[in-house]
Amino acid sequence: MDYIKSLNPVMQALLATLFTYGITALGAAFVFIGKELSRKMLDGILAFAGGVMIAASFWSLLAPAIEMSEGKALPAFLPPTIGFLAGAMFLWLIDKIIPHLHVNFGEEHVEGVKTSWQRSVLLVLAITLHNIPEGLAVGVAFGAAAAGAESANIAGAVALALGIGLQNFPEGIAVSMPLRREGMSKGKSFFYGQLSGLVEPFAGVLGAAIVGFALSILPYALSFAAGAMIFVVVEEVIPESQQAGHTDFATIGAILGFTAMMILDVALG
């Protein structure tokens, strides 16, 4: 931990998001085992990822943002509210612009602008979209800790990175396995699965760099990342996990994911 503290916050964010990307690649490598996962299991692990994201949005992002806003000129609820809504709106706009296809949906459900891109590319873009706020969240958390914010610390940022990594493993599986099931080779399925996580280091570095300029924007930046993640969970992750009718199993997966992230954040943060 002391070594991490000695690093520049941008480098901290880069290393942390390279870790979360690596876990995505590890999950995608599951395709080489050759055993086909049932749709029920995929729904459960996707919901688990959603639960982690919900818990991380509150404990690691919104709660610190609210604490940082207290005792200031503006009402304590205002900066987190503005940031949260801005984050959700940002993802909504990206969702409307970038062509993508959610896992387990047919090509008639392609979202974004019309395109002739291959299904595999559209699937990767769908996962990439919700890796943006994840990487951003990790970067902002390390930036907040480095800025000396009272309600943010390195241990909490590390807990967030571990939580994001934890849910990235099933995400990697959720991309590579369906592609394999559709007839793509194991190598290509793995390639596209890990590719979806490459955006996280870029988003992480950007988040750490932005908050490094001014402590005053931290509540907005933290809640922005939270709003973006909650949008992804509500718009994409939960509906996908419930689509095939495995509602109870998926719900349990989400509860377990939420609990795992809560334990991580409280124990380490």
PDB file of C-alpha atoms in Angstrom:
ATOM      1  CA  MET A   1       0.000   0.000   0.000  1.00  0.00           C
ATOM      2  CA  ASP A   2       2.877   2.387   0.793  1.00  0.00           C
ATOM      3  CA  TYR A   3       4.295   1.840  -2.702  1.00  0.00           C
ATOM      4  CA  ILE A   4       0.921   2.706  -4.252  1.00  0.00           C
ATOM      5  CA  LYS A   5       0.711   5.877  -2.146  1.00  0.00           C
ATOM      6  CA  SER A   6       4.098   7.000  -3.436  1.00  0.00           C
ATOM      7  CA  LEU A   7       2.958   6.994  -7.051  1.00  0.00           C
ATOM      8  CA  ASN A   8       1.423   9.830  -9.031  1.00  0.00           C
ATOM      9  CA  PRO A   9      -2.419   9.510  -8.984  1.00  0.00           C
ATOM     10  CA  VAL A  10      -2.514   9.151 -12.756  1.00  0.00           C
ATOM     11  CA  MET A  11      -0.056   6.252 -12.509  1.00  0.00           C
ATOM     12  CA  GLN A  12      -2.118   4.782  -9.680  1.00  0.00           C
ATOM     13  CA  ALA A  13      -5.217   4.939 -11.847  1.00  0.00           C
ATOM     14  CA  LEU A  14      -3.376   3.441 -14.810  1.00  0.00           C
ATOM     15  CA  LEU A  15      -2.088   0.476 -12.798  1.00  0.00           C
ATOM     16  CA  ALA A  16      -5.491  -0.084 -11.180  1.00  0.00           C
ATOM     17  CA  THR A  17      -7.375  -0.039 -14.475  1.00  0.00           C
ATOM     18  CA  LEU A  18      -4.764  -2.241 -16.142  1.00  0.00           C
ATOM     19  CA  PHE A  19      -5.595  -4.683 -13.356  1.00  0.00           C
ATOM     20  CA  THR A  20      -9.339  -4.431 -14.045  1.00  0.00           C
ATOM     21  CA  TYR A  21      -8.660  -4.890 -17.769  1.00  0.00           C
ATOM     22  CA  GLY A  22      -6.531  -7.949 -16.987  1.00  0.00           C
ATOM     23  CA  ILE A  23      -9.408  -9.501 -15.043  1.00  0.00           C
ATOM     24  CA  THR A  24     -11.676  -8.909 -18.048  1.00  0.00           C
ATOM     25  CA  ALA A  25      -9.145 -10.741 -20.238  1.00  0.00           C
ATOM     26  CA  LEU A  26      -8.963 -13.539 -17.669  1.00  0.00           C
ATOM     27  CA  GLY A  27     -12.723 -13.941 -17.816  1.00  0.00           C
ATOM     28  CA  ALA A  28     -12.662 -13.926 -21.617  1.00  0.00           C
ATOM     29  CA  ALA A  29      -9.996 -16.663 -21.504  1.00  0.00           C
ATOM     30  CA  PHE A  30     -12.605 -18.918 -19.921  1.00  0.00           C
ATOM     31  CA  VAL A  31     -13.626 -19.722 -23.490  1.00  0.00           C
ATOM     32  CA  PHE A  32     -10.482 -21.856 -23.888  1.00  0.00           C
ATOM     33  CA  ILE A  33     -11.729 -24.274 -21.249  1.00  0.00           C
ATOM     34  CA  GLY A  34     -14.249 -25.335 -23.837  1.00  0.00           C
ATOM     35  CA  LYS A  35     -17.153 -25.924 -21.486  1.00  0.00           C
ATOM     36  CA  GLU A  36     -20.314 -24.147 -22.550  1.00  0.00           C
ATOM     37  CA  LEU A  37     -22.008 -22.136 -19.805  1.00  0.00           C
ATOM     38  CA  SER A  38     -25.790 -22.297 -19.633  1.00  0.00           C
ATOM     39  CA  ARG A  39     -27.824 -19.183 -20.310  1.00  0.00           C
ATOM     40  CA  LYS A  40     -28.993 -19.329 -16.690  1.00  0.00           C
ATOM     41  CA  MET A  41     -25.419 -19.175 -15.414  1.00  0.00           C
ATOM     42  CA  LEU A  42     -24.547 -16.321 -17.766  1.00  0.00           C
ATOM     43  CA  ASP A  43     -27.579 -14.407 -16.526  1.00  0.00           C
ATOM     44  CA  GLY A  44     -26.508 -14.973 -12.936  1.00  0.00           C
ATOM     45  CA  ILE A  45     -22.947 -13.744 -13.413  1.00  0.00           C
ATOM     46  CA  LEU A  46     -24.136 -10.752 -15.439  1.00  0.00           C
ATOM     47  CA  ALA A  47     -26.516  -9.822 -12.621  1.00  0.00           C
ATOM     48  CA  PHE A  48     -23.664 -10.285 -10.122  1.00  0.00           C
ATOM     49  CA  ALA A  49     -21.707  -7.660 -12.072  1.00  0.00           C
ATOM     50  CA  GLY A  50     -24.711  -5.352 -11.874  1.00  0.00           C
ATOM     51  CA  GLY A  51     -24.913  -5.767  -8.114  1.00  0.00           C
ATOM     52  CA  VAL A  52     -21.256  -4.856  -7.739  1.00  0.00           C
ATOM     53  CA  MET A  53     -21.764  -1.730  -9.846  1.00  0.00           C
ATOM     54  CA  ILE A  54     -24.759  -0.584  -7.777  1.00  0.00           C
ATOM     55  CA  ALA A  55     -22.885  -0.999  -4.485  1.00  0.00           C
ATOM     56  CA  ALA A  56     -19.758   0.694  -5.848  1.00  0.00           C
ATOM     57  CA  SER A  57     -21.855   3.609  -7.084  1.00  0.00           C
ATOM     58  CA  PHE A  58     -23.044   4.353  -3.569  1.00  0.00           C
ATOM     59  CA  TRP A  59     -20.277   3.386  -1.153  1.00  0.00           C
ATOM     60  CA  SER A  60     -17.291   4.345  -3.292  1.00  0.00           C
ATOM     61  CA  LEU A  61     -18.701   7.291  -5.216  1.00  0.00           C
ATOM     62  CA  LEU A  62     -21.958   8.880  -4.055  1.00  0.00           C
ATOM     63  CA  ALA A  63     -21.364   8.663  -0.292  1.00  0.00           C
ATOM     64  CA  PRO A  64     -17.951  10.388  -0.521  1.00  0.00           C
ATOM     65  CA  ALA A  65     -19.417  12.980  -2.895  1.00  0.00           C
ATOM     66  CA  ILE A  66     -22.162  13.816  -0.397  1.00  0.00           C
ATOM     67  CA  GLU A  67     -19.655  14.088   2.464  1.00  0.00           C
ATOM     68  CA  MET A  68     -17.414  16.400   0.428  1.00  0.00           C
ATOM     69  CA  SER A  69     -20.395  18.661  -0.301  1.00  0.00           C
ATOM     70  CA  GLU A  70     -21.344  19.221   3.331  1.00  0.00           C
ATOM     71  CA  GLY A  71     -20.540  22.568   4.951  1.00  0.00           C
ATOM     72  CA  LYS A  72     -20.094  24.349   1.621  1.00  0.00           C
ATOM     73  CA  ALA A  73     -21.932  27.334   0.141  1.00  0.00           C
ATOM     74  CA  LEU A  74     -24.261  25.131  -1.923  1.00  0.00           C
ATOM     75  CA  PRO A  75     -26.759  22.719  -0.335  1.00  0.00           C
ATOM     76  CA  ALA A  76     -25.039  19.373   0.281  1.00  0.00           C
ATOM     77  CA  PHE A  77     -27.408  17.533  -2.057  1.00  0.00           C
ATOM     78  CA  LEU A  78     -26.828  19.795  -5.047  1.00  0.00           C
ATOM     79  CA  PRO A  79     -23.319  18.864  -6.334  1.00  0.00           C
ATOM     80  CA  PRO A  80     -23.997  15.083  -6.116  1.00  0.00           C
ATOM     81  CA  THR A  81     -27.367  15.566  -7.800  1.00  0.00           C
ATOM     82  CA  ILE A  82     -25.905  17.597 -10.647  1.00  0.00           C
ATOM     83  CA  GLY A  83     -23.025  15.167 -11.145  1.00  0.00           C
ATOM     84  CA  PHE A  84     -25.245  12.089 -10.944  1.00  0.00           C
ATOM     85  CA  LEU A  85     -27.729  13.382 -13.522  1.00  0.00           C
ATOM     86  CA  ALA A  86     -24.907  14.569 -15.792  1.00  0.00           C
ATOM     87  CA  GLY A  87     -23.279  11.116 -15.694  1.00  0.00           C
ATOM     88  CA  ALA A  88     -26.534   9.394 -16.567  1.00  0.00           C
ATOM     89  CA  MET A  89     -27.198  11.865 -19.383  1.00  0.00           C
ATOM     90  CA  PHE A  90     -23.677  11.379 -20.749  1.00  0.00           C
ATOM     91  CA  LEU A  91     -24.160   7.609 -21.015  1.00  0.00           C
ATOM     92  CA  TRP A  92     -27.634   8.102 -22.464  1.00  0.00           C
ATOM     93  CA  LEU A  93     -26.191  10.263 -25.247  1.00  0.00           C
ATOM     94  CA  ILE A  94     -23.408   7.773 -25.982  1.00  0.00           C
ATOM     95  CA  ASP A  95     -25.989   4.982 -25.980  1.00  0.00           C
ATOM     96  CA  LYS A  96     -27.976   6.826 -28.639  1.00  0.00           C
ATOM     97  CA  ILE A  97     -24.966   7.586 -30.827  1.00  0.00           C
ATOM     98  CA  ILE A  98     -22.618   4.564 -30.793  1.00  0.00           C
ATOM     99  CA  PRO A  99     -23.949   1.460 -32.572  1.00  0.00           C
ATOM    100  CA  HIS A 100     -24.045  -1.540 -30.225  1.00  0.00           C
ATOM    101  CA  LEU A 101     -25.922  -4.741 -29.501  1.00  0.00           C
ATOM    102  CA  HIS A 102     -26.506  -6.078 -26.021  1.00  0.00           C
ATOM    103  CA  VAL A 103     -25.590  -9.681 -25.235  1.00  0.00           C
ATOM    104  CA  ASN A 104     -28.379 -12.220 -25.882  1.00  0.00           C
ATOM    105  CA  PHE A 105     -30.375  -9.844 -28.097  1.00  0.00           C
ATOM    106  CA  GLY A 106     -31.084 -10.331 -31.803  1.00  0.00           C
ATOM    107  CA  GLU A 107     -29.751  -7.992 -34.487  1.00  0.00           C
ATOM    108  CA  GLU A 108     -33.145  -6.314 -34.751  1.00  0.00           C
ATOM    109  CA  HIS A 109     -32.359  -4.771 -31.341  1.00  0.00           C
ATOM    110  CA  VAL A 110     -29.208  -2.908 -32.443  1.00  0.00           C
ATOM    111  CA  GLU A 111     -29.076   0.509 -30.758  1.00  0.00           C
ATOM    112  CA  GLY A 112     -27.391   3.736 -31.783  1.00  0.00           C
ATOM    113  CA  VAL A 113     -27.004   5.048 -35.314  1.00  0.00           C
ATOM    114  CA  LYS A 114     -27.655   2.607 -38.141  1.00  0.00           C
ATOM    115  CA  THR A 115     -24.636   0.649 -39.321  1.00  0.00           C
ATOM    116  CA  SER A 116     -23.588  -2.430 -41.255  1.00  0.00           C
ATOM    117  CA  TRP A 117     -20.962  -3.441 -38.697  1.00  0.00           C
ATOM    118  CA  GLN A 118     -20.644  -7.103 -37.815  1.00  0.00           C
ATOM    119  CA  ARG A 119     -22.510  -8.526 -34.835  1.00  0.00           C
ATOM    120  CA  SER A 120     -19.258  -9.291 -33.009  1.00  0.00           C
ATOM    121  CA  VAL A 121     -18.174  -5.647 -33.180  1.00  0.00           C
ATOM    122  CA  LEU A 122     -21.566  -4.480 -31.935  1.00  0.00           C
ATOM    123  CA  LEU A 123     -21.432  -6.892 -28.977  1.00  0.00           C
ATOM    124  CA  VAL A 124     -17.986  -5.669 -27.965  1.00  0.00           C
ATOM    125  CA  LEU A 125     -19.105  -2.046 -28.215  1.00  0.00           C
ATOM    126  CA  ALA A 126     -22.029  -2.764 -25.877  1.00  0.00           C
ATOM    127  CA  ILE A 127     -19.709  -4.006 -23.121  1.00  0.00           C
ATOM    128  CA  THR A 128     -17.199  -1.257 -23.893  1.00  0.00           C
ATOM    129  CA  LEU A 129     -19.876   1.367 -23.224  1.00  0.00           C
ATOM    130  CA  HIS A 130     -20.319   0.313 -19.638  1.00  0.00           C
ATOM    131  CA  ASN A 131     -16.591  -0.140 -19.096  1.00  0.00           C
ATOM    132  CA  ILE A 132     -16.175   3.601 -19.640  1.00  0.00           C
ATOM    133  CA  PRO A 133     -17.838   4.640 -16.348  1.00  0.00           C
ATOM    134  CA  GLU A 134     -16.077   1.794 -14.527  1.00  0.00           C
ATOM    135  CA  GLY A 135     -12.642   3.017 -15.581  1.00  0.00           C
ATOM    136  CA  LEU A 136     -13.669   6.611 -14.930  1.00  0.00           C
ATOM    137  CA  ALA A 137     -14.857   5.699 -11.426  1.00  0.00           C
ATOM    138  CA  VAL A 138     -11.527   4.083 -10.522  1.00  0.00           C
ATOM    139  CA  GLY A 139      -9.556   7.030 -11.885  1.00  0.00           C
ATOM    140  CA  VAL A 140     -11.662   9.599 -10.038  1.00  0.00           C
ATOM    141  CA  ALA A 141     -11.366   7.597  -6.795  1.00  0.00           C
ATOM    142  CA  PHE A 142      -7.552   7.633  -6.950  1.00  0.00           C
ATOM    143  CA  GLY A 143      -7.572  11.290  -7.914  1.00  0.00           C
ATOM    144  CA  ALA A 144      -9.799  12.108  -4.932  1.00  0.00           C
ATOM    145  CA  ALA A 145      -7.515  10.204  -2.561  1.00  0.00           C
ATOM    146  CA  ALA A 146      -4.423  11.966  -3.895  1.00  0.00           C
ATOM    147  CA  ALA A 147      -6.129  15.353  -3.540  1.00  0.00           C
ATOM    148  CA  GLY A 148      -6.484  14.768   0.189  1.00  0.00           C
ATOM    149  CA  ALA A 149     -10.278  14.688   0.321  1.00  0.00           C
ATOM    150  CA  GLU A 150     -11.395  13.713   3.836  1.00  0.00           C
ATOM    151  CA  SER A 151     -13.906  11.078   2.732  1.00  0.00           C
ATOM    152  CA  ALA A 152     -11.594   9.485   0.137  1.00  0.00           C
ATOM    153  CA  ASN A 153      -8.449   7.420   0.666  1.00  0.00           C
ATOM    154  CA  ILE A 154      -6.156   5.037  -1.179  1.00  0.00           C
ATOM    155  CA  ALA A 155      -7.619   1.997   0.560  1.00  0.00           C
ATOM    156  CA  GLY A 156     -11.096   2.948  -0.656  1.00  0.00           C
ATOM    157  CA  ALA A 157      -9.826   3.452  -4.206  1.00  0.00           C
ATOM    158  CA  VAL A 158      -8.096   0.065  -4.092  1.00  0.00           C
ATOM    159  CA  ALA A 159     -11.324  -1.515  -2.812  1.00  0.00           C
ATOM    160  CA  LEU A 160     -13.199   0.012  -5.745  1.00  0.00           C
ATOM    161  CA  ALA A 161     -10.606  -1.309  -8.220  1.00  0.00           C
ATOM    162  CA  LEU A 162     -10.878  -4.777  -6.677  1.00  0.00           C
ATOM    163  CA  GLY A 163     -14.668  -4.628  -6.873  1.00  0.00           C
ATOM    164  CA  ILE A 164     -14.632  -3.535 -10.515  1.00  0.00           C
ATOM    165  CA  GLY A 165     -12.121  -6.280 -11.261  1.00  0.00           C
ATOM    166  CA  LEU A 166     -14.356  -8.797  -9.488  1.00  0.00           C
ATOM    167  CA  GLN A 167     -17.287  -7.997 -11.732  1.00  0.00           C
ATOM    168  CA  ASN A 168     -15.118  -7.722 -14.856  1.00  0.00           C
ATOM    169  CA  PHE A 169     -14.373 -11.443 -14.701  1.00  0.00           C
ATOM    170  CA  PRO A 170     -17.977 -12.472 -15.429  1.00  0.00           C
ATOM    171  CA  GLU A 171     -18.223  -9.658 -17.965  1.00  0.00           C
ATOM    172  CA  GLY A 172     -15.341 -11.170 -19.939  1.00  0.00           C
ATOM    173  CA  ILE A 173     -17.134 -14.512 -19.867  1.00  0.00           C
ATOM    174  CA  ALA A 174     -20.411 -12.870 -20.884  1.00  0.00           C
ATOM    175  CA  VAL A 175     -18.790 -11.596 -24.090  1.00  0.00           C
ATOM    176  CA  SER A 176     -16.537 -14.464 -25.172  1.00  0.00           C
ATOM    177  CA  MET A 177     -18.878 -17.377 -24.450  1.00  0.00           C
ATOM    178  CA  PRO A 178     -21.870 -16.112 -26.490  1.00  0.00           C
ATOM    179  CA  LEU A 179     -19.525 -15.350 -29.393  1.00  0.00           C
ATOM    180  CA  ARG A 180     -18.155 -18.885 -29.204  1.00  0.00           C
ATOM    181  CA  ARG A 181     -21.690 -20.250 -29.101  1.00  0.00           C
ATOM    182  CA  GLU A 182     -22.439 -18.377 -32.335  1.00  0.00           C
ATOM    183  CA  GLY A 183     -19.613 -20.257 -34.109  1.00  0.00           C
ATOM    184  CA  MET A 184     -16.671 -17.918 -33.690  1.00  0.00           C
ATOM    185  CA  SER A 185     -13.292 -19.552 -33.018  1.00  0.00           C
ATOM    186  CA  LYS A 186     -11.963 -19.659 -29.457  1.00  0.00           C
ATOM    187  CA  GLY A 187      -9.139 -17.288 -30.342  1.00  0.00           C
ATOM    188  CA  LYS A 188     -11.425 -14.677 -31.865  1.00  0.00           C
ATOM    189  CA  SER A 189     -13.948 -15.048 -29.049  1.00  0.00           C
ATOM    190  CA  PHE A 190     -11.194 -14.367 -26.526  1.00  0.00           C
ATOM    191  CA  PHE A 191      -9.851 -11.455 -28.574  1.00  0.00           C
ATOM    192  CA  TYR A 192     -13.204  -9.691 -28.678  1.00  0.00           C
ATOM    193  CA  GLY A 193     -13.899 -10.512 -25.037  1.00  0.00           C
ATOM    194  CA  GLN A 194     -10.709  -8.898 -23.755  1.00  0.00           C
ATOM    195  CA  LEU A 195     -10.996  -6.029 -26.222  1.00  0.00           C
ATOM    196  CA  SER A 196     -14.103  -4.770 -24.428  1.00  0.00           C
ATOM    197  CA  GLY A 197     -12.034  -3.960 -21.327  1.00  0.00           C
ATOM    198  CA  LEU A 198      -9.288  -1.960 -23.039  1.00  0.00           C
ATOM    199  CA  VAL A 199     -11.197   1.286 -22.647  1.00  0.00           C
ATOM    200  CA  GLU A 200     -10.901   1.183 -18.851  1.00  0.00           C
ATOM    201  CA  PRO A 201      -7.231   2.300 -18.597  1.00  0.00           C
ATOM    202  CA  PHE A 202      -7.937   5.251 -20.884  1.00  0.00           C
ATOM    203  CA  ALA A 203     -11.014   6.281 -18.879  1.00  0.00           C
ATOM    204  CA  GLY A 204      -9.146   5.769 -15.602  1.00  0.00           C
ATOM    205  CA  VAL A 205      -6.246   8.005 -16.564  1.00  0.00           C
ATOM    206  CA  LEU A 206      -8.673  10.646 -17.819  1.00  0.00           C
ATOM    207  CA  GLY A 207     -10.641  10.580 -14.562  1.00  0.00           C
ATOM    208  CA  ALA A 208      -7.536  10.902 -12.369  1.00  0.00           C
ATOM    209  CA  ALA A 209      -6.136  13.699 -14.521  1.00  0.00           C
ATOM    210  CA  ILE A 210      -9.358  15.727 -14.474  1.00  0.00           C
ATOM    211  CA  VAL A 211      -9.826  15.718 -10.698  1.00  0.00           C
ATOM    212  CA  GLY A 212      -6.154  16.527 -10.239  1.00  0.00           C
ATOM    213  CA  PHE A 213      -6.801  20.056 -11.491  1.00  0.00           C
ATOM    214  CA  ALA A 214      -9.261  21.170  -8.790  1.00  0.00           C
ATOM    215  CA  LEU A 215     -10.503  19.714  -5.527  1.00  0.00           C
ATOM    216  CA  SER A 216     -13.784  21.587  -5.928  1.00  0.00           C
ATOM    217  CA  ILE A 217     -14.949  19.392  -8.813  1.00  0.00           C
ATOM    218  CA  LEU A 218     -14.516  16.138  -6.877  1.00  0.00           C
ATOM    219  CA  PRO A 219     -18.148  15.800  -5.699  1.00  0.00           C
ATOM    220  CA  TYR A 220     -19.309  16.348  -9.263  1.00  0.00           C
ATOM    221  CA  ALA A 221     -16.771  13.913 -10.730  1.00  0.00           C
ATOM    222  CA  LEU A 222     -17.505  11.143  -8.223  1.00  0.00           C
ATOM    223  CA  SER A 223     -21.272  11.416  -8.632  1.00  0.00           C
ATOM    224  CA  PHE A 224     -20.868  11.704 -12.425  1.00  0.00           C
ATOM    225  CA  ALA A 225     -19.206   8.282 -12.462  1.00  0.00           C
ATOM    226  CA  ALA A 226     -21.948   6.936 -10.197  1.00  0.00           C
ATOM    227  CA  GLY A 227     -24.717   8.224 -12.466  1.00  0.00           C
ATOM    228  CA  ALA A 228     -23.049   6.699 -15.508  1.00  0.00           C
ATOM    229  CA  MET A 229     -22.731   3.307 -13.807  1.00  0.00           C
ATOM    230  CA  ILE A 230     -26.310   3.282 -12.526  1.00  0.00           C
ATOM    231  CA  PHE A 231     -27.552   4.138 -16.022  1.00  0.00           C
ATOM    232  CA  VAL A 232     -25.681   1.143 -17.420  1.00  0.00           C
ATOM    233  CA  VAL A 233     -27.058  -1.203 -14.759  1.00  0.00           C
ATOM    234  CA  VAL A 234     -30.673  -0.113 -15.208  1.00  0.00           C
ATOM    235  CA  GLU A 235     -30.615   0.240 -18.991  1.00  0.00           C
ATOM    236  CA  GLU A 236     -28.501  -2.776 -19.857  1.00  0.00           C
ATOM    237  CA  VAL A 237     -27.247  -5.183 -17.207  1.00  0.00           C
ATOM    238  CA  ILE A 238     -30.439  -5.944 -15.270  1.00  0.00           C
ATOM    239  CA  PRO A 239     -32.720  -6.221 -18.356  1.00  0.00           C
ATOM    240  CA  GLU A 240     -30.243  -8.591 -20.046  1.00  0.00           C
ATOM    241  CA  SER A 241     -29.973 -10.811 -16.983  1.00  0.00           C
ATOM    242  CA  GLN A 242     -33.772 -11.047 -16.664  1.00  0.00           C
ATOM    243  CA  GLN A 243     -34.638 -11.483 -20.341  1.00  0.00           C
ATOM    244  CA  ALA A 244     -34.591 -15.288 -20.484  1.00  0.00           C
ATOM    245  CA  GLY A 245     -36.876 -15.717 -17.482  1.00  0.00           C
ATOM    246  CA  HIS A 246     -34.260 -16.682 -14.892  1.00  0.00           C
ATOM    247  CA  THR A 247     -35.499 -13.876 -12.671  1.00  0.00           C
ATOM    248  CA  ASP A 248     -34.918 -15.445  -9.253  1.00  0.00           C
ATOM    249  CA  PHE A 249     -31.432 -16.700 -10.122  1.00  0.00           C
ATOM    250  CA  ALA A 250     -30.451 -13.355 -11.626  1.00  0.00           C
ATOM    251  CA  THR A 251     -31.845 -11.451  -8.648  1.00  0.00           C
ATOM    252  CA  ILE A 252     -29.814 -13.605  -6.255  1.00  0.00           C
ATOM    253  CA  GLY A 253     -26.735 -12.940  -8.394  1.00  0.00           C
ATOM    254  CA  ALA A 254     -27.310  -9.180  -8.130  1.00  0.00           C
ATOM    255  CA  ILE A 255     -27.776  -9.402  -4.349  1.00  0.00           C
ATOM    256  CA  LEU A 256     -24.551 -11.395  -3.982  1.00  0.00           C
ATOM    257  CA  GLY A 257     -22.646  -8.909  -6.159  1.00  0.00           C
ATOM    258  CA  PHE A 258     -23.953  -5.989  -4.112  1.00  0.00           C
ATOM    259  CA  THR A 259     -22.977  -7.758  -0.882  1.00  0.00           C
ATOM    260  CA  ALA A 260     -19.474  -8.596  -2.142  1.00  0.00           C
ATOM    261  CA  MET A 261     -18.764  -4.985  -3.104  1.00  0.00           C
ATOM    262  CA  MET A 262     -20.226  -3.673   0.154  1.00  0.00           C
ATOM    263  CA  ILE A 263     -17.939  -5.973   2.157  1.00  0.00           C
ATOM    264  CA  LEU A 264     -14.918  -4.924   0.111  1.00  0.00           C
ATOM    265  CA  ASP A 265     -15.577  -1.237   0.534  1.00  0.00           C
ATOM    266  CA  VAL A 266     -16.388  -1.347   4.247  1.00  0.00           C
ATOM    267  CA  ALA A 267     -13.503  -3.706   5.056  1.00  0.00           C
ATOM    268  CA  LEU A 268     -10.842  -1.892   3.027  1.00  0.00           C
ATOM    269  CA  GLY A 269     -12.227   1.628   2.615  1.00  0.00           C
TER     270      GLY A 269
END
